[in-house]
Amino acid sequence: QQPVQSPQAVILREGEDAVINCSSSKALYSVHWYRQKHGEAPVFLMILLKGGEQKGHDKISASFNEKKQQSSLYLTASQLSYSGTYFCGTILYSGGGADGLTFGKGTHLIIQP
Amino acid sequence: EAGVAQSPRYKIIEKRQSVAFWCNPISGHATLYWYQQILGQGPKLLIQFQNNGVVDDSQLPKDRFSAERLKGVDSTLKIQPAKLEDSAVYLCASKGQGRYAFFGQGTRLTVV
């Protein structure tokens, strides 16, 4: 079951904030956030495990709402380097060894000076 | 630390031809994944290896796609014969003891 990301695209001015959401119709074990710039490899940002924790580093943070099966990525005071496509990847179950991610369609973020 | 290496970076073939992609994971990473990323979409898992054994290949189109990881290190993904809809970026990723995977830059395949 592919997670649903919203919005599909965001255009911001440098210094503005953004929120990207990732929703699942099934119970999640974990949510992984990656950023991909054009022609480059996806780069890991952070992982959220069920339990409703919130994580962050620098000005990027994320939360996981277990009741809603939704994760949100928060970008504060956005910088030009934040531009790219953000993907959430989900895992439904732990254990069993199979832990490949099911990715959403991505959110395109453009930061303008 | 060297990242995940993939080759070639680009490949153009005609439909019905065969093609192979190579991946060298980060040293010591036991888990290796192949993903297919069609333009404008998120990566889609094709196959997961744990050492040289297949953990999950439920989304691999086995009539034309095959993958192997013979010595538990490098891996190859093959398509035979290729179709137009196979045009995509093929991403390899590896994971060690940690909880998240590192991706390579991918191989961009164009089938004409």
CSV table of C-alpha atoms in Angstrom, one decimal:
chain,number,residue,atom,x,y,z
A,1,GLN,CA,0.0,0.0,0.0
A,2,GLN,CA,1.7,3.2,-1.2
A,3,PRO,CA,1.6,6.0,1.3
A,4,VAL,CA,0.1,9.3,0.1
A,5,GLN,CA,2.1,12.4,0.3
A,6,SER,CA,0.8,16.0,0.3
A,7,PRO,CA,1.3,18.5,-1.1
A,8,GLN,CA,2.6,17.4,-4.4
A,9,ALA,CA,4.7,20.6,-4.8
A,10,VAL,CA,5.6,23.6,-2.7
A,11,ILE,CA,7.3,26.8,-3.7
A,12,LEU,CA,8.7,28.9,-0.9
A,13,ARG,CA,10.9,31.9,-0.4
A,14,GLU,CA,14.1,31.4,1.5
A,15,GLY,CA,13.4,31.6,5.2
A,16,GLU,CA,9.8,30.4,5.0
A,17,ASP,CA,8.6,27.2,6.7
A,18,ALA,CA,7.1,24.1,5.1
A,19,VAL,CA,5.2,21.0,6.2
A,20,ILE,CA,5.1,17.8,4.1
A,21,ASN,CA,2.7,15.0,5.1
A,22,CYS,CA,2.7,11.3,4.6
A,23,SER,CA,-0.4,9.2,5.2
A,24,SER,CA,-1.0,5.5,5.2
A,25,SER,CA,-4.2,3.5,5.2
A,26,LYS,CA,-2.5,0.7,7.1
A,27,ALA,CA,-0.8,0.6,10.5
A,28,LEU,CA,2.9,1.5,10.2
A,29,TYR,CA,6.0,0.2,11.9
A,30,SER,CA,8.3,2.9,10.7
A,31,VAL,CA,8.5,5.9,8.4
A,32,HIS,CA,11.7,6.9,6.6
A,33,TRP,CA,12.3,10.4,5.0
A,34,TYR,CA,14.6,10.9,2.1
A,35,ARG,CA,15.5,13.9,0.0
A,36,GLN,CA,16.5,13.5,-3.7
A,37,LYS,CA,18.0,16.2,-5.9
A,38,HIS,CA,17.7,15.9,-9.6
A,39,GLY,CA,20.0,13.2,-11.0
A,40,GLU,CA,21.3,12.3,-7.6
A,41,ALA,CA,20.9,9.5,-5.1
A,42,PRO,CA,18.1,9.8,-2.4
A,43,VAL,CA,19.7,10.9,0.8
A,44,PHE,CA,18.4,9.7,4.2
A,45,LEU,CA,17.0,12.4,6.5
A,46,MET,CA,15.5,10.6,9.4
A,47,ILE,CA,13.5,7.6,10.6
A,48,LEU,CA,10.4,7.6,12.8
A,49,LEU,CA,9.3,4.5,14.7
A,50,LYS,CA,5.8,3.8,15.9
A,51,GLY,CA,5.4,5.3,19.3
A,52,GLY,CA,4.7,8.9,18.2
A,53,GLU,CA,8.2,10.2,18.6
A,54,GLN,CA,9.5,13.3,17.1
A,55,LYS,CA,13.0,13.7,15.7
A,56,GLY,CA,15.0,16.5,14.3
A,57,HIS,CA,18.3,17.8,13.3
A,58,ASP,CA,19.3,21.3,12.3
A,59,LYS,CA,16.1,22.9,11.1
A,60,ILE,CA,14.4,19.8,9.8
A,61,SER,CA,12.2,17.7,12.2
A,62,ALA,CA,9.5,15.1,11.8
A,63,SER,CA,6.7,13.6,13.8
A,64,PHE,CA,4.7,10.3,13.7
A,65,ASN,CA,1.1,10.2,14.7
A,66,GLU,CA,0.3,6.6,15.4
A,67,LYS,CA,-3.5,7.2,15.7
A,68,LYS,CA,-3.7,8.8,12.3
A,69,GLN,CA,-0.9,6.7,10.7
A,70,GLN,CA,0.6,9.9,9.5
A,71,SER,CA,4.0,11.4,9.6
A,72,SER,CA,4.9,15.0,9.0
A,73,LEU,CA,8.2,16.6,8.0
A,74,TYR,CA,8.8,20.1,9.1
A,75,LEU,CA,11.3,22.4,7.4
A,76,THR,CA,11.9,25.6,9.4
A,77,ALA,CA,13.5,28.7,8.0
A,78,SER,CA,14.1,27.0,4.7
A,79,GLN,CA,17.5,27.3,2.9
A,80,LEU,CA,18.2,27.1,-0.8
A,81,SER,CA,19.9,23.8,-0.2
A,82,TYR,CA,16.6,22.3,0.9
A,83,SER,CA,15.3,22.3,-2.6
A,84,GLY,CA,14.6,18.8,-4.0
A,85,THR,CA,12.0,16.0,-3.9
A,86,TYR,CA,11.1,14.6,-0.5
A,87,PHE,CA,10.0,11.0,-0.3
A,88,CYS,CA,8.5,9.1,2.7
A,89,GLY,CA,9.1,5.4,2.7
A,90,THR,CA,7.1,3.1,5.0
A,91,ILE,CA,7.5,-0.3,6.5
A,92,LEU,CA,4.3,-2.0,7.8
A,93,TYR,CA,5.8,-4.8,9.9
A,94,SER,CA,8.9,-5.5,11.9
A,95,GLY,CA,10.6,-8.8,12.0
A,96,GLY,CA,10.8,-11.4,9.2
A,97,GLY,CA,13.7,-9.7,7.5
A,98,ALA,CA,11.8,-8.1,4.7
A,99,ASP,CA,12.3,-4.3,5.2
A,100,GLY,CA,12.3,-2.8,1.8
A,101,LEU,CA,10.5,0.6,1.8
A,102,THR,CA,7.3,1.5,0.0
A,103,PHE,CA,7.7,5.0,-1.1
A,104,GLY,CA,5.2,7.8,-1.8
A,105,LYS,CA,5.1,9.7,-5.0
A,106,GLY,CA,7.2,12.5,-3.5
A,107,THR,CA,6.8,16.2,-2.8
A,108,HIS,CA,8.7,18.7,-4.9
A,109,LEU,CA,10.1,21.6,-2.9
A,110,ILE,CA,11.4,24.7,-4.6
A,111,ILE,CA,13.1,27.4,-2.5
A,112,GLN,CA,13.5,30.7,-4.2
A,113,PRO,CA,16.0,33.4,-3.0
B,1,GLU,CA,33.5,5.8,3.7
B,2,ALA,CA,32.9,4.9,0.1
B,3,GLY,CA,29.2,5.0,-0.9
B,4,VAL,CA,27.2,2.5,-3.0
B,5,ALA,CA,28.7,2.3,-6.5
B,6,GLN,CA,26.6,1.6,-9.5
B,7,SER,CA,27.5,1.2,-13.2
B,8,PRO,CA,26.9,2.1,-15.9
B,9,ARG,CA,25.4,5.6,-15.1
B,10,TYR,CA,23.4,5.6,-18.4
B,11,LYS,CA,22.3,3.0,-20.9
B,12,ILE,CA,20.3,3.2,-24.0
B,13,ILE,CA,19.1,0.0,-25.7
B,14,GLU,CA,16.4,-1.0,-28.2
B,15,LYS,CA,13.4,-2.9,-27.0
B,16,ARG,CA,13.8,-6.7,-26.9
B,17,GLN,CA,17.5,-6.3,-26.2
B,18,SER,CA,19.0,-7.4,-22.8
B,19,VAL,CA,20.8,-5.2,-20.3
B,20,ALA,CA,22.6,-5.7,-17.0
B,21,PHE,CA,23.3,-3.3,-14.1
B,22,TRP,CA,26.0,-3.7,-11.5
B,23,CYS,CA,26.0,-2.6,-7.9
B,24,ASN,CA,28.8,-2.6,-5.3
B,25,PRO,CA,27.3,-1.9,-1.8
B,26,ILE,CA,29.1,-0.2,1.1
B,27,SER,CA,31.7,-2.6,2.6
B,28,GLY,CA,30.2,-4.8,5.2
B,29,HIS,CA,26.6,-4.2,4.4
B,30,ALA,CA,24.7,-7.5,4.4
B,31,THR,CA,21.4,-6.1,3.0
B,32,LEU,CA,21.1,-5.0,-0.6
B,33,TYR,CA,18.1,-3.7,-2.4
B,34,TRP,CA,17.2,-2.9,-6.0
B,35,TYR,CA,14.6,-0.3,-6.7
B,36,GLN,CA,13.0,1.0,-9.9
B,37,GLN,CA,12.3,4.7,-10.2
B,38,ILE,CA,10.1,5.7,-13.1
B,39,LEU,CA,10.2,9.4,-13.9
B,40,GLY,CA,8.1,11.5,-11.5
B,41,GLN,CA,7.5,8.5,-9.2
B,42,GLY,CA,9.0,7.3,-5.9
B,43,PRO,CA,11.3,4.3,-6.0
B,44,LYS,CA,9.7,0.9,-6.1
B,45,LEU,CA,11.3,-2.1,-4.5
B,46,LEU,CA,12.2,-4.9,-6.9
B,47,ILE,CA,14.2,-7.3,-4.7
B,48,GLN,CA,16.0,-7.5,-1.4
B,49,PHE,CA,19.0,-9.7,-0.6
B,50,GLN,CA,20.3,-10.6,2.8
B,51,ASN,CA,23.9,-11.7,2.1
B,52,ASN,CA,23.5,-13.9,-0.9
B,53,GLY,CA,19.9,-15.0,-0.2
B,54,VAL,CA,16.7,-13.5,-1.5
B,55,VAL,CA,14.5,-12.0,1.3
B,56,ASP,CA,11.8,-10.4,-0.9
B,57,ASP,CA,11.3,-10.6,-4.6
B,58,SER,CA,7.5,-10.3,-4.6
B,59,GLN,CA,7.5,-7.2,-6.9
B,60,LEU,CA,10.2,-8.4,-9.4
B,61,PRO,CA,8.7,-9.2,-12.9
B,62,LYS,CA,10.3,-12.6,-13.0
B,63,ASP,CA,9.4,-13.3,-16.6
B,64,ARG,CA,12.0,-10.7,-17.7
B,65,PHE,CA,14.0,-9.5,-14.7
B,66,SER,CA,16.6,-11.5,-12.7
B,67,ALA,CA,19.0,-10.5,-10.0
B,68,GLU,CA,21.8,-12.3,-8.2
B,69,ARG,CA,24.3,-11.6,-5.5
B,70,LEU,CA,26.5,-14.7,-5.7
B,71,LYS,CA,29.2,-14.0,-3.1
B,72,GLY,CA,27.1,-11.8,-0.8
B,73,VAL,CA,28.8,-8.6,-2.0
B,74,ASP,CA,28.3,-7.3,-5.5
B,75,SER,CA,25.0,-7.7,-7.3
B,76,THR,CA,23.7,-7.6,-10.8
B,77,LEU,CA,20.2,-6.9,-12.1
B,78,LYS,CA,19.3,-8.1,-15.6
B,79,ILE,CA,16.4,-7.4,-17.9
B,80,GLN,CA,15.8,-9.7,-20.8
B,81,PRO,CA,14.1,-8.8,-23.1
B,82,ALA,CA,13.6,-5.1,-22.3
B,83,LYS,CA,10.3,-3.3,-23.0
B,84,LEU,CA,9.6,0.4,-23.5
B,85,GLU,CA,8.0,0.6,-20.0
B,86,ASP,CA,11.3,-0.5,-18.4
B,87,SER,CA,12.7,3.0,-19.0
B,88,ALA,CA,13.6,4.2,-15.5
B,89,VAL,CA,16.4,4.8,-13.1
B,90,TYR,CA,17.5,1.6,-11.3
B,91,LEU,CA,18.7,2.3,-7.8
B,92,CYS,CA,20.7,0.1,-5.6
B,93,ALA,CA,20.8,0.6,-1.9
B,94,SER,CA,22.5,-1.2,1.0
B,95,LYS,CA,22.1,-1.4,4.7
B,96,GLY,CA,24.3,-2.5,7.5
B,97,GLN,CA,23.6,-2.8,11.2
B,98,GLY,CA,21.7,0.5,11.2
B,99,ARG,CA,18.1,1.1,10.5
B,100,TYR,CA,18.3,2.9,7.2
B,101,ALA,CA,19.7,2.3,3.7
B,102,PHE,CA,22.2,4.2,1.7
B,103,PHE,CA,21.4,4.7,-2.0
B,104,GLY,CA,23.6,4.7,-5.1
B,105,GLN,CA,23.3,7.3,-7.8
B,106,GLY,CA,21.5,4.8,-10.0
B,107,THR,CA,21.6,3.7,-13.7
B,108,ARG,CA,19.3,5.6,-16.0
B,109,LEU,CA,17.9,3.2,-18.6
B,110,THR,CA,16.3,4.4,-21.8
B,111,VAL,CA,14.6,1.7,-24.0
B,112,VAL,CA,13.8,2.9,-27.5
